Short mmCIF file of C-alpha atoms in Angstrom, two decimals:
data_model
loop_
_atom_site.label_atom_id
_atom_site.label_comp_id
_atom_site.label_asym_id
_atom_site.label_seq_id
_atom_site.Cartn_x
_atom_site.Cartn_y
_atom_site.Cartn_z
CA MET A 283 -43.43 20.35 -47.15
CA LYS A 284 -43.44 18.43 -43.51
CA ILE A 285 -43.87 14.98 -45.60
CA THR A 286 -40.77 15.43 -46.77
CA ILE A 287 -38.66 16.53 -44.28
CA ASN A 288 -40.02 13.56 -42.27
CA SER A 289 -39.04 11.19 -44.56
CA SER A 290 -35.36 12.76 -45.09
CA ILE A 291 -34.92 12.67 -41.42
CA SER A 292 -36.78 9.06 -40.40
CA PRO A 293 -34.21 7.10 -41.94
CA VAL A 294 -31.45 8.84 -39.82
CA ILE A 295 -33.20 8.63 -36.22
CA ALA A 296 -34.34 5.08 -37.63
CA SER A 297 -30.12 4.37 -38.17
CA PHE A 298 -29.61 5.89 -34.90
CA LEU A 299 -32.13 3.74 -32.73
CA ILE A 300 -30.56 0.90 -34.43
CA ALA A 301 -27.18 2.06 -33.72
CA LEU A 302 -28.34 2.67 -30.15
CA PHE A 303 -30.21 -1.11 -29.41
CA LEU A 304 -28.06 -2.98 -31.16
CA GLY A 305 -24.84 -1.30 -29.89
CA GLY A 306 -25.50 1.28 -27.21
CA GLY A 307 -23.33 -0.22 -25.04
CA THR A 308 -20.18 -0.71 -26.99
CA VAL A 309 -20.94 2.34 -28.71
CA LEU A 310 -20.48 4.06 -24.61
CA ALA A 311 -17.76 2.37 -23.38
CA ALA A 312 -15.76 3.46 -26.41
CA ASN A 313 -16.41 6.90 -25.83
CA GLU A 314 -15.58 6.31 -22.21
CA LYS A 315 -11.00 6.45 -21.68
CA SER A 316 -9.65 3.65 -19.89
CA LEU A 317 -7.43 4.24 -17.18
CA LEU A 318 -4.94 2.74 -18.85
CA THR A 319 -5.37 4.63 -22.15
CA GLU A 320 -5.44 8.03 -20.03
CA ILE A 321 -2.59 7.16 -17.82
CA LYS A 322 -0.26 6.15 -21.01
CA GLU A 323 -1.26 9.71 -22.14
CA PHE A 324 1.23 10.83 -19.37
CA ASN A 325 4.81 11.06 -21.19
CA LYS A 326 6.03 14.01 -19.28
CA PRO A 327 8.88 12.94 -16.23
CA PHE A 328 7.47 13.29 -12.88
CA ASP A 329 9.78 15.21 -11.13
CA SER A 330 10.15 12.83 -8.04
CA LEU A 331 12.31 15.32 -6.09
CA SER A 332 9.77 17.97 -6.34
CA VAL A 333 8.08 15.83 -3.77
CA LYS A 334 8.38 17.60 -0.55
CA GLN A 335 9.23 16.10 3.28
CA VAL A 336 11.12 13.33 1.35
CA GLN A 337 13.93 11.81 3.77
CA PRO A 338 16.50 10.76 2.53
CA VAL A 339 17.73 6.86 2.67
CA THR A 340 20.33 6.95 5.41
CA ARG A 341 21.68 3.33 5.05
CA LYS A 342 25.20 3.53 2.70
CA THR A 343 24.61 3.47 -1.36
CA VAL A 344 26.37 3.18 -4.19
CA LYS A 345 25.99 4.97 -7.44
CA ALA A 346 24.83 2.00 -10.33
CA ARG A 347 26.68 1.33 -13.08
CA GLU A 348 24.17 1.13 -14.82
CA LYS A 349 20.88 3.14 -16.40
CA TYR A 350 17.53 2.79 -15.48
CA GLN A 351 14.54 4.37 -18.05
CA GLY A 352 17.69 6.86 -19.15
CA GLY A 353 18.60 8.19 -15.98
CA SER A 354 20.89 6.81 -13.13
CA PHE A 355 19.86 5.28 -9.79
CA GLN A 356 21.72 4.07 -6.09
CA VAL A 357 22.00 0.69 -4.95
CA LEU A 358 22.47 -0.48 -1.33
CA ALA A 359 26.44 -1.14 -0.90
CA ARG A 360 27.55 -4.38 0.14
CA LYS A 361 30.81 -4.75 1.57
CA GLN A 362 30.15 -3.50 5.07
CA ALA A 363 27.59 -6.08 5.57
CA ILE A 364 30.23 -8.85 4.62
CA GLU A 365 31.83 -10.00 8.11
CA ARG A 366 35.45 -10.43 7.04
CA TYR A 367 36.09 -8.09 4.62
CA LYS A 368 38.79 -7.14 3.28
CA CYS A 369 39.66 -11.11 2.43
CA SER A 370 42.70 -9.66 1.43
CA SER A 371 43.58 -9.52 5.25
CA CYS A 372 44.00 -13.37 5.07
CA HIS A 373 43.61 -14.03 1.42
CA LYS A 374 46.95 -12.53 0.08
CA ASP A 375 49.71 -13.98 -2.49
CA LYS A 376 51.01 -16.51 -0.19
CA PRO A 377 48.31 -19.54 0.30
CA VAL A 378 47.01 -19.56 4.05
CA LEU A 379 48.27 -22.19 6.14
CA VAL A 380 46.34 -22.26 8.89
CA ASN A 381 45.28 -25.35 10.29
CA GLN A 382 41.97 -25.83 9.96
CA ALA A 383 41.43 -22.60 8.86
CA MET A 384 38.85 -22.92 6.08
CA GLU A 385 36.38 -24.95 9.20
CA LEU A 386 36.71 -22.23 11.14
CA THR A 387 36.64 -18.80 9.10
CA HIS A 388 33.75 -20.10 6.30
CA SER A 389 32.27 -23.45 7.70
CA ASP A 390 28.87 -21.23 8.05
CA ILE A 391 28.43 -21.29 4.07
CA ALA A 392 26.68 -24.22 2.80
CA ILE A 393 26.28 -23.91 -1.09
CA ASN A 394 22.76 -24.01 -1.82
CA HIS A 395 23.14 -21.98 -5.65
CA GLY A 396 22.92 -23.99 -8.63
CA ARG A 397 21.41 -27.43 -10.49
CA LYS A 398 21.05 -30.41 -7.47
CA GLY A 399 24.40 -32.09 -7.86
CA ASN A 400 25.63 -29.37 -10.13
CA GLU A 401 26.31 -26.82 -7.82
CA LEU A 402 28.44 -23.57 -8.37
CA THR A 403 31.30 -23.51 -6.21
CA CYS A 404 33.45 -20.92 -4.69
CA ILE A 405 35.90 -19.76 -7.95
CA ASP A 406 32.70 -19.57 -10.28
CA CYS A 407 31.36 -16.08 -8.58
CA HIS A 408 34.93 -15.49 -6.50
CA HIS A 409 37.90 -14.13 -7.87
CA PRO A 410 40.24 -16.87 -8.67
CA ASP A 411 43.51 -14.80 -7.46
CA ASP A 412 42.30 -11.04 -5.93
CA ARG A 413 39.78 -12.47 -3.02
CA ASP A 414 38.54 -8.60 -2.14
CA TYR A 415 36.31 -9.37 -5.82
CA LEU A 416 34.36 -11.37 -7.73
CA GLU A 417 35.05 -12.21 -11.35
CA ASP A 418 32.56 -12.92 -14.68
CA LYS A 419 32.56 -15.42 -17.04
CA LYS A 420 34.58 -12.82 -19.32
CA GLY A 421 37.38 -12.43 -16.48
CA ARG A 422 36.58 -8.71 -15.28
CA LYS A 423 37.05 -8.15 -12.08
CA ILE A 424 33.63 -7.16 -10.24
CA ASP A 425 32.99 -5.20 -7.31
CA PHE A 426 30.92 -6.42 -4.43
CA ASP A 427 29.04 -3.17 -4.15
CA HIS A 428 27.95 -4.19 -8.07
CA SER A 429 27.18 -7.68 -7.88
CA TYR A 430 24.25 -7.40 -9.93
CA GLN A 431 26.78 -7.30 -12.96
CA LEU A 432 28.11 -11.09 -12.02
CA CYS A 433 24.50 -12.34 -11.21
CA GLY A 434 22.66 -10.51 -14.38
CA GLN A 435 25.00 -13.38 -16.14
CA CYS A 436 22.54 -16.55 -15.43
CA HIS A 437 19.66 -14.28 -13.92
CA PHE A 438 19.63 -11.65 -17.18
CA ARG A 439 15.55 -11.59 -17.03
CA GLN A 440 15.43 -11.26 -12.81
CA LYS A 441 18.51 -8.39 -13.66
CA ARG A 442 16.48 -6.32 -16.56
CA ASP A 443 13.26 -6.54 -14.33
CA TRP A 444 16.02 -4.99 -11.56
CA LEU A 445 16.62 -2.81 -13.50
CA GLY A 446 12.74 -1.75 -14.51
CA GLY A 447 11.74 -2.12 -10.89
CA ALA A 448 9.35 -5.27 -11.68
CA HIS A 449 12.39 -7.16 -9.29
CA GLY A 450 13.42 -5.92 -5.98
CA LYS A 451 12.41 -2.81 -4.47
CA ARG A 452 13.16 0.64 -3.64
CA VAL A 453 14.34 1.42 -0.21
CA SER A 454 11.89 3.53 1.89
CA ASN A 455 10.90 5.96 -0.78
CA TRP A 456 9.10 5.75 -3.67
CA ALA A 457 9.68 9.08 -4.31
CA GLY A 458 13.14 10.97 -4.42
CA ASP A 459 16.35 9.31 -5.17
CA ARG A 460 15.83 6.28 -7.15
CA VAL A 461 17.10 3.76 -4.64
CA ILE A 462 17.02 0.31 -4.55
CA TYR A 463 17.53 -3.54 -2.39
CA ASN A 464 20.76 -4.86 -4.52
CA CYS A 465 20.81 -8.74 -4.71
CA ALA A 466 22.45 -9.34 -2.05
CA SER A 467 20.53 -6.92 0.46
CA CYS A 468 17.90 -10.12 -0.05
CA HIS A 469 19.30 -13.14 -1.22
CA ASN A 470 21.89 -14.88 0.15
CA PRO A 471 24.36 -15.41 -2.55
CA HIS A 472 25.36 -18.70 -1.41
CA SER A 473 22.10 -19.72 -0.89
CA PRO A 474 19.43 -17.58 -3.05
CA ARG A 475 16.29 -18.89 -2.43
CA PHE A 476 14.52 -18.07 0.71
CA LYS A 477 13.76 -20.21 3.17
CA LYS A 478 10.55 -21.73 3.83
CA ARG A 479 9.00 -20.55 6.99
CA PHE A 480 5.80 -20.56 8.89
CA PRO A 481 3.70 -17.62 7.91
CA ALA A 482 3.24 -14.10 10.42
CA THR A 483 -0.79 -14.20 10.89
CA TYR A 484 -3.62 -15.67 8.88
CA SER A 485 -6.29 -13.99 6.83
CA VAL A 486 -9.86 -14.52 7.78
CA PRO A 487 -11.70 -15.63 4.47
CA LEU A 488 -13.24 -12.67 2.24
CA ASP A 489 -16.54 -12.93 3.44
CA MET B 216 -32.30 -12.41 8.12
CA ILE B 217 -32.86 -8.55 8.18
CA SER B 218 -36.12 -8.60 5.97
CA GLN B 219 -37.31 -11.41 8.80
CA LYS B 220 -37.24 -8.17 11.30
CA LYS B 221 -40.88 -7.16 11.91
CA ASP B 222 -41.40 -3.48 10.61
CA ASN B 223 -42.68 -1.79 13.85
CA PRO B 224 -41.69 2.28 13.83
CA PRO B 225 -42.31 4.05 17.03
CA THR B 226 -44.72 6.34 16.71
CA ILE B 227 -43.28 8.93 18.50
CA ILE B 228 -40.27 8.96 16.32
CA GLU B 229 -42.17 9.26 13.64
CA ASP B 230 -43.95 12.56 15.13
CA VAL B 231 -40.75 14.39 15.60
CA LEU B 232 -39.84 13.15 12.39
CA GLU B 233 -42.53 14.65 10.63
CA LYS B 234 -42.61 17.65 12.53
CA PRO B 235 -42.32 20.76 10.23
CA SER B 236 -38.82 21.71 11.85
CA SER B 237 -35.59 21.61 9.90
CA ARG B 238 -32.88 19.67 11.18
CA ARG B 239 -30.26 22.88 11.32
CA SER B 240 -33.11 25.11 13.57
CA PHE B 241 -33.04 21.58 16.23
CA LEU B 242 -29.12 21.70 16.20
CA LYS B 243 -28.93 24.96 17.00
CA GLY B 244 -31.78 25.10 19.77
CA ALA B 245 -30.15 22.08 21.38
CA SER B 246 -26.71 23.31 20.97
CA ILE B 247 -27.46 26.11 22.99
CA ALA B 248 -28.80 24.51 25.55
CA ALA B 249 -26.20 22.27 25.61
CA ALA B 250 -23.93 24.75 25.77
CA ALA B 251 -25.24 26.24 28.78
CA GLY B 252 -25.26 22.63 30.60
CA SER B 253 -21.72 21.99 29.36
CA ALA B 254 -20.56 25.36 30.73
CA VAL B 255 -22.41 24.47 34.25
CA LEU B 256 -20.95 20.86 34.15
CA ALA B 257 -17.25 22.34 33.42
CA THR B 258 -17.45 25.16 36.17
CA GLY B 259 -20.21 23.50 38.92
CA CYS B 260 -18.93 19.94 38.84
CA MET B 261 -15.54 20.78 38.98
CA PRO B 262 -14.52 23.54 41.50
CA GLY B 263 -11.32 22.54 41.92
CA GLY B 264 -10.11 23.86 39.08
CA ASN B 265 -9.69 21.12 37.03
CA THR B 266 -8.75 22.56 33.21
CA ALA B 267 -7.48 19.32 31.58
CA ALA B 268 -10.98 18.00 32.23
CA SER B 269 -13.13 20.92 30.95
CA GLY B 270 -10.85 21.15 27.94
CA GLU B 271 -11.21 17.87 27.14
CA LEU B 272 -15.17 18.42 27.05
CA THR B 273 -14.69 22.08 25.26
CA LEU B 274 -12.65 20.11 22.82
CA ARG B 275 -15.14 17.34 22.23
CA TRP B 276 -17.74 19.89 21.93
CA GLN B 277 -15.85 20.91 19.14
CA GLU B 278 -15.11 18.46 17.49
CA PHE B 279 -18.56 17.21 17.69
CA PHE B 280 -19.42 20.06 15.25
CA LYS B 281 -17.06 20.32 13.13
CA LYS B 282 -17.73 20.33 9.24
CA ASN B 283 -16.51 17.44 6.80
CA TYR B 284 -13.40 17.28 5.56
CA ARG B 285 -13.38 18.22 2.33
CA ILE B 286 -14.64 21.97 2.47
CA MET B 287 -13.18 22.30 5.83
CA SER B 288 -10.59 25.39 5.03
CA GLN B 289 -6.53 25.13 6.06
CA GLU B 290 -7.08 26.39 9.27
CA GLU B 291 -10.25 25.10 9.86
CA LYS B 292 -8.22 21.98 9.05
CA ASP B 293 -5.11 22.61 11.79
CA GLU B 294 -7.21 23.46 14.63
CA THR B 295 -9.48 19.96 13.91
CA VAL B 296 -5.85 18.37 14.06
CA GLU B 297 -4.72 20.57 17.35
CA ARG B 298 -7.79 19.53 19.13
CA LEU B 299 -7.33 15.89 18.01
CA GLU B 300 -3.29 15.93 19.51
CA ARG B 301 -4.98 17.80 22.66
CA LEU B 302 -7.39 14.88 23.33
CA ALA B 303 -5.04 12.48 22.43
CA LYS B 304 -2.68 13.69 24.59
CA ILE B 305 -5.45 13.99 27.97
CA GLN B 306 -7.66 11.29 27.06
CA ASP B 307 -5.18 8.75 26.53
CA ASN B 308 -1.48 10.22 27.50
CA ILE B 309 0.39 10.03 24.57
CA ASP B 310 2.11 12.45 21.89
CA VAL B 311 0.62 11.74 18.22
CA GLN B 312 1.39 13.91 15.31
CA ILE B 313 -1.21 14.34 12.75
CA GLY B 314 -0.94 15.46 9.83
CA SER B 315 -3.34 16.77 6.76
CA ASP B 316 -1.25 16.77 4.37
CA PRO B 317 -2.52 17.64 0.83
CA PRO B 318 -2.28 15.38 -2.24
CA ILE B 319 0.80 16.01 -4.22
CA GLU B 320 0.03 17.29 -7.75
CA ASN B 321 0.75 15.31 -10.45
CA VAL B 322 0.63 12.49 -8.80
CA LEU B 323 -1.66 9.57 -9.39
CA TYR B 324 -0.39 6.79 -6.81
CA GLY B 325 -1.06 2.67 -8.42
CA TYR B 326 -0.27 -1.49 -6.62
CA ALA B 327 0.74 -3.31 -8.51
CA PHE B 328 1.04 -6.92 -7.07
CA ASN B 329 3.07 -9.94 -8.14
CA ILE B 330 1.27 -13.32 -8.01
CA THR B 331 4.05 -15.45 -8.93
CA ARG B 332 6.91 -13.83 -6.49
CA CYS B 333 4.76 -13.76 -3.44
CA GLU B 334 5.57 -16.54 -1.23
CA GLY B 335 2.90 -15.87 1.63
CA PHE B 336 5.07 -14.83 4.94
CA MET B 337 2.77 -12.28 5.61
CA GLU B 338 4.72 -9.69 6.53
CA CYS B 339 2.50 -7.28 4.77
CA VAL B 340 -0.44 -8.11 7.14
CA THR B 341 1.35 -7.71 10.24
CA ALA B 342 3.11 -4.27 9.06
CA CYS B 343 -0.30 -2.78 7.75
CA VAL B 344 -2.13 -3.78 11.28
CA LYS B 345 1.55 -2.08 13.23
CA GLU B 346 0.93 1.12 10.71
CA ASN B 347 -2.18 2.19 10.60
CA ASN B 348 -3.17 1.73 14.35
CA LEU B 349 -5.67 -0.90 13.70
CA ASP B 350 -8.14 -2.57 16.26
CA ARG B 351 -6.11 -5.95 17.81
CA LYS B 352 -9.17 -7.23 20.09
CA THR B 353 -11.18 -7.96 16.73
CA ASN B 354 -8.06 -8.68 14.31
CA THR B 355 -8.89 -5.97 11.76
CA GLN B 356 -6.58 -6.62 8.30
CA TYR B 357 -6.59 -4.61 5.63
CA ILE B 358 -4.67 -6.86 3.62
CA ARG B 359 -5.54 -10.52 3.41
CA ILE B 360 -2.91 -13.12 1.63
CA PHE B 361 -4.86 -16.40 -0.08
CA GLU B 362 -3.15 -19.75 -0.41
CA MET B 363 -4.35 -20.47 -4.20
CA GLU B 364 -4.70 -23.77 -6.28
CA PRO B 365 -3.17 -23.38 -9.86
CA GLY B 366 -5.06 -21.79 -12.28
CA GLN B 367 -8.07 -20.45 -9.95
CA LEU B 368 -7.74 -16.62 -9.68
CA ASP B 369 -10.75 -15.75 -7.21
CA PRO B 370 -9.41 -14.83 -3.27
CA SER B 371 -12.52 -16.42 -2.53
CA THR B 372 -11.73 -19.88 -3.45
CA GLY B 373 -8.14 -19.57 -1.70
CA ASP B 374 -7.02 -20.25 1.50
CA GLY B 375 -5.54 -17.73 4.07
CA GLN B 376 -5.89 -19.16 7.17
CA TYR B 377 -3.16 -22.19 6.08
CA PHE B 378 -0.61 -22.84 9.30
CA HIS B 379 2.30 -24.63 7.79
CA LYS B 380 5.96 -23.81 6.33
CA VAL B 381 5.84 -21.41 3.14
CA PRO B 382 5.80 -21.71 0.31
CA VAL B 383 4.49 -24.59 -1.32
CA GLU B 384 4.84 -26.56 -3.75
CA ASP B 385 2.43 -25.94 -6.85
CA LYS B 386 0.44 -23.19 -4.77
CA PHE B 387 0.49 -19.50 -5.72
CA TYR B 388 -0.08 -16.33 -3.10
CA MET B 389 -2.54 -13.73 -3.61
CA GLY B 390 -3.37 -10.52 -1.70
CA ALA B 391 -6.31 -8.96 -1.09
CA GLN B 392 -7.08 -5.17 -0.23
CA CYS B 393 -8.49 -1.93 -0.87
CA PHE B 394 -8.11 -1.03 -4.68
CA HIS B 395 -8.55 2.52 -4.80
CA CYS B 396 -10.86 2.15 -7.62
CA GLU B 397 -11.19 4.95 -10.13
CA ASN B 398 -15.01 4.72 -10.38
CA ALA B 399 -15.67 3.27 -7.15
CA PRO B 400 -19.20 1.96 -6.10
CA CYS B 401 -18.21 1.88 -2.37
CA ILE B 402 -18.33 6.01 -3.02
CA LYS B 403 -21.32 6.12 -4.57
CA ALA B 404 -23.72 3.89 -1.38
CA CYS B 405 -22.06 6.40 0.80
CA PRO B 406 -25.86 8.18 2.29
CA THR B 407 -23.73 10.81 3.92
CA LYS B 408 -21.05 11.63 1.80
CA ALA B 409 -17.77 10.08 4.78
CA THR B 410 -16.11 8.96 1.58
CA TRP B 411 -14.19 10.41 -1.38
CA ARG B 412 -11.65 10.20 -3.63
CA GLU B 413 -9.04 12.34 -3.15
CA PRO B 414 -7.24 13.95 -6.25
CA ASP B 415 -3.92 11.24 -5.64
CA GLY B 416 -6.18 8.94 -6.59
CA ILE B 417 -6.79 7.26 -3.40
CA VAL B 418 -10.38 6.25 -1.64
CA VAL B 419 -10.32 7.80 2.14
CA VAL B 420 -12.87 8.14 4.91
CA ASP B 421 -13.92 11.16 6.90
CA TYR B 422 -14.64 9.02 10.19
CA ASN B 423 -16.26 12.09 11.38
CA TRP B 424 -18.31 12.14 9.54
CA CYS B 425 -18.76 8.21 8.62
CA ILE B 426 -22.45 7.35 10.49
CA GLY B 427 -21.04 3.43 10.02
CA CYS B 428 -24.05 2.31 7.92
CA ARG B 429 -21.94 0.06 6.37
CA TYR B 430 -23.77 0.32 2.92
CA CYS B 431 -20.08 0.93 1.11
CA MET B 432 -18.98 -2.39 2.87
CA ALA B 433 -21.97 -3.87 1.35
CA ALA B 434 -21.15 -2.29 -2.07
CA CYS B 435 -17.61 -2.95 -2.71
CA PRO B 436 -17.34 -6.26 -5.10
CA TYR B 437 -13.58 -6.91 -3.47
CA TYR B 438 -14.25 -6.58 -0.11
CA GLY B 439 -12.11 -3.75 0.73
CA ARG B 440 -13.60 -2.05 3.64
CA ARG B 441 -13.42 -3.37 6.87
CA PHE B 442 -16.05 -2.11 10.07
CA ASN B 443 -14.86 -0.92 13.65
CA TRP B 444 -16.33 -3.45 15.92
CA GLY B 445 -14.30 -2.19 19.00
CA LYS B 446 -13.04 0.85 20.13
CA GLY B 447 -9.72 0.08 18.51
CA GLU B 448 -7.47 -1.53 21.40
CA VAL B 449 -3.49 -0.95 20.62
CA PRO B 450 -1.22 -1.47 23.13
CA LYS B 451 0.17 2.00 24.22
CA GLU B 452 3.66 1.44 23.03
CA GLU B 453 2.64 -0.41 19.46
CA ILE B 454 0.54 3.19 18.69
CA THR B 455 2.36 4.70 15.50
CA THR B 456 2.72 8.59 16.57
CA LYS B 457 2.63 9.68 13.18
CA GLN B 458 -0.79 10.15 11.97
CA HIS B 459 -2.82 11.57 9.42
CA TYR B 460 -6.21 12.85 9.32
CA LEU B 461 -7.85 10.58 6.92
CA GLY B 462 -5.37 7.38 7.82
CA ASN B 463 -4.26 5.89 10.84
CA ARG B 464 -5.51 8.35 13.62
CA LYS B 465 -7.80 6.70 16.02
CA ARG B 466 -10.91 5.84 15.02
CA PRO B 467 -13.81 6.10 17.00
CA MET B 468 -16.00 2.81 17.82
CA GLY B 469 -18.85 2.16 14.73
CA LYS B 470 -16.76 3.27 11.96
CA MET B 471 -16.01 2.15 8.40
CA GLU B 472 -12.66 2.02 7.67
CA LYS B 473 -9.70 1.12 5.24
CA CYS B 474 -6.78 0.83 3.48
CA THR B 475 -5.65 4.42 2.64
CA PHE B 476 -2.48 3.23 0.77
CA CYS B 477 -0.26 4.45 3.86
CA ILE B 478 -1.69 7.97 3.10
CA GLN B 479 0.35 9.36 6.17
CA ARG B 480 3.45 8.18 4.33
CA THR B 481 2.63 8.26 0.65
CA ARG B 482 1.88 12.40 0.51
CA ARG B 483 5.16 12.34 2.14
CA GLY B 484 7.13 10.46 -0.26
CA LYS B 485 7.52 7.32 1.73
CA LEU B 486 6.90 3.76 0.50
CA PRO B 487 3.43 1.85 2.67
CA ALA B 488 4.10 0.17 4.88
CA CYS B 489 3.08 -3.22 3.43
CA VAL B 490 5.50 -2.49 0.61
CA GLU B 491 8.24 -1.95 2.33
CA ALA B 492 7.40 -5.06 4.73
CA CYS B 493 7.70 -7.65 1.74
CA PRO B 494 10.69 -9.26 1.85
CA THR B 495 9.91 -10.75 -1.77
CA GLY B 496 9.45 -7.79 -3.59
CA SER B 497 6.22 -8.79 -4.69
CA ARG B 498 4.68 -5.46 -4.28
CA VAL B 499 5.59 -2.52 -6.69
CA PHE B 500 3.78 1.47 -5.99
CA GLY B 501 4.50 4.23 -7.42
CA ASN B 502 2.81 7.18 -9.50
CA LEU B 503 1.16 6.25 -12.77
CA LEU B 504 1.67 9.89 -14.36
CA ASP B 505 5.42 9.53 -14.12
CA PRO B 506 6.05 7.52 -17.41
CA ASP B 507 9.77 6.45 -15.35
CA SER B 508 8.37 4.77 -12.39
CA GLU B 509 8.53 1.23 -11.06
CA ILE B 510 4.52 0.69 -11.93
CA ARG B 511 4.75 1.97 -15.08
CA TYR B 512 7.98 -0.32 -16.10
CA VAL B 513 5.29 -3.52 -15.06
CA LEU B 514 2.29 -2.18 -16.40
CA LYS B 515 4.11 -1.61 -19.95
CA HIS B 516 6.03 -4.85 -19.47
CA LYS B 517 4.33 -7.27 -17.52
CA LYS B 518 1.07 -9.47 -18.06
CA VAL B 519 -1.20 -7.44 -16.11
CA PHE B 520 -4.77 -8.23 -15.23
CA ARG B 521 -6.93 -6.58 -12.66
CA MET B 522 -9.89 -8.47 -10.33
CA LYS B 523 -13.31 -8.28 -11.76
CA GLU B 524 -12.43 -5.99 -14.12
CA ASN B 525 -15.59 -6.04 -16.35
CA ILE B 526 -17.76 -4.69 -13.91
CA GLY B 527 -15.85 -1.25 -14.87
CA THR B 528 -14.66 -0.14 -11.53
CA GLN B 529 -11.43 0.80 -12.58
CA PRO B 530 -9.32 -0.14 -9.97
CA LYS B 531 -5.67 1.10 -9.56
CA PHE B 532 -4.30 -2.13 -8.17
CA TRP B 533 -2.85 -5.06 -10.91
CA TYR B 534 -2.01 -8.51 -10.81
CA PHE B 535 1.06 -8.74 -12.77
CA ILE B 536 3.28 -12.59 -13.22
CA ASP B 537 6.80 -12.86 -13.77
#
């Protein structure tokens, strides 16, 4: 009787032992959930407004005209940062006839945007008639606060990432209302690449 | 080097250790004796009623016998925080606010670093030093940035001591700090349970329970931990006064410390100091359990990798490329 039981169990034990020897590590690894799989299982939206003690952003913001993962968000306003806004205080329906007006008011602008030798000109972005606005390639007026609509024409990859959160960043808080930096908050639109500069400090080697 | 040292144990200490006296009974006896002694000190040596000094002694005494932060009740946490605030006022004459904010529910912090965008300005490093009151004398830094050759992905091959204008063509920049592993080797190595993983994923240190053995430093495969060699010299006007018990409060000398994802900020909904300081937006921080967060977007849509993924530490810090 005993022998028969043993003979019926032994192939099971043997196969188990073989499995343990050959693929023990991989079997265990398969049972163990990876962090990413665990994270992906969380699909319930988190109410980030439920986080207490969040200080709201004090800087001036506007509601974006795009959606972010189904919800709306705020971007930093731009107009108050433009020194001589409103532009229409000089640029009215008549041409500006002051002597050397261009040099006196806009000589600080150096255009370094676009391929070398084929840089953008003013009216590639600025509205040719209504200087209080920008103009995209389809001829639509674009507000200075919503310049991402203009920049995204060429830099559509960056815009996609910016909407999702992989380009640019949020202002001060990870929780609470989503407020993110506008394109022109970080980039100078006339010379968008960051200037080379010295690092703030140095790092010691790893060990 | 260490093994070359001769084993020459002093016999007196051995005797004391081998005697059948428990640590608890010893401490009990010692504490009674010392309490009597300190009372004599406080009353006898300072007859002018120097309340500040005697107060300091009492506070330090109570601080010495407090529990591990993890087994403290909320009242005990409040008490120790108040004591620490008063000690800071007495010893350094600064008003600090030390928090003991608990973790937020349904939050697991995660971090992503864009190696395409980082241009090596190192402003994150200086912001971190300032926010976390790091020792200026020994130049302690939680974050390191390395200038990397193309094709290399191991920060130990990079150069952190570059001194030229950045970014340089054909180089890229890579940051390293504590990665807050889910399966952290440093926690397992700690002999006093002074370091642990909080429910929101932050690996923290109880500075009062750390004995400074540096086992965790040896166990960490990412060189994420720092030892406090000095007393922590920070110019008074540069001290960040909003602090957390597990974060940037004043560390005693000879303790381990590390990045805490700026626990004093993140538990109040703010971004860590490095993220806020980054001029290029290479740093992404957020809640991994929120499907609408930025960090989840990065994990879903970008090419991500983690350092030394094969050793199974499950760090919550991803590198990604655009």
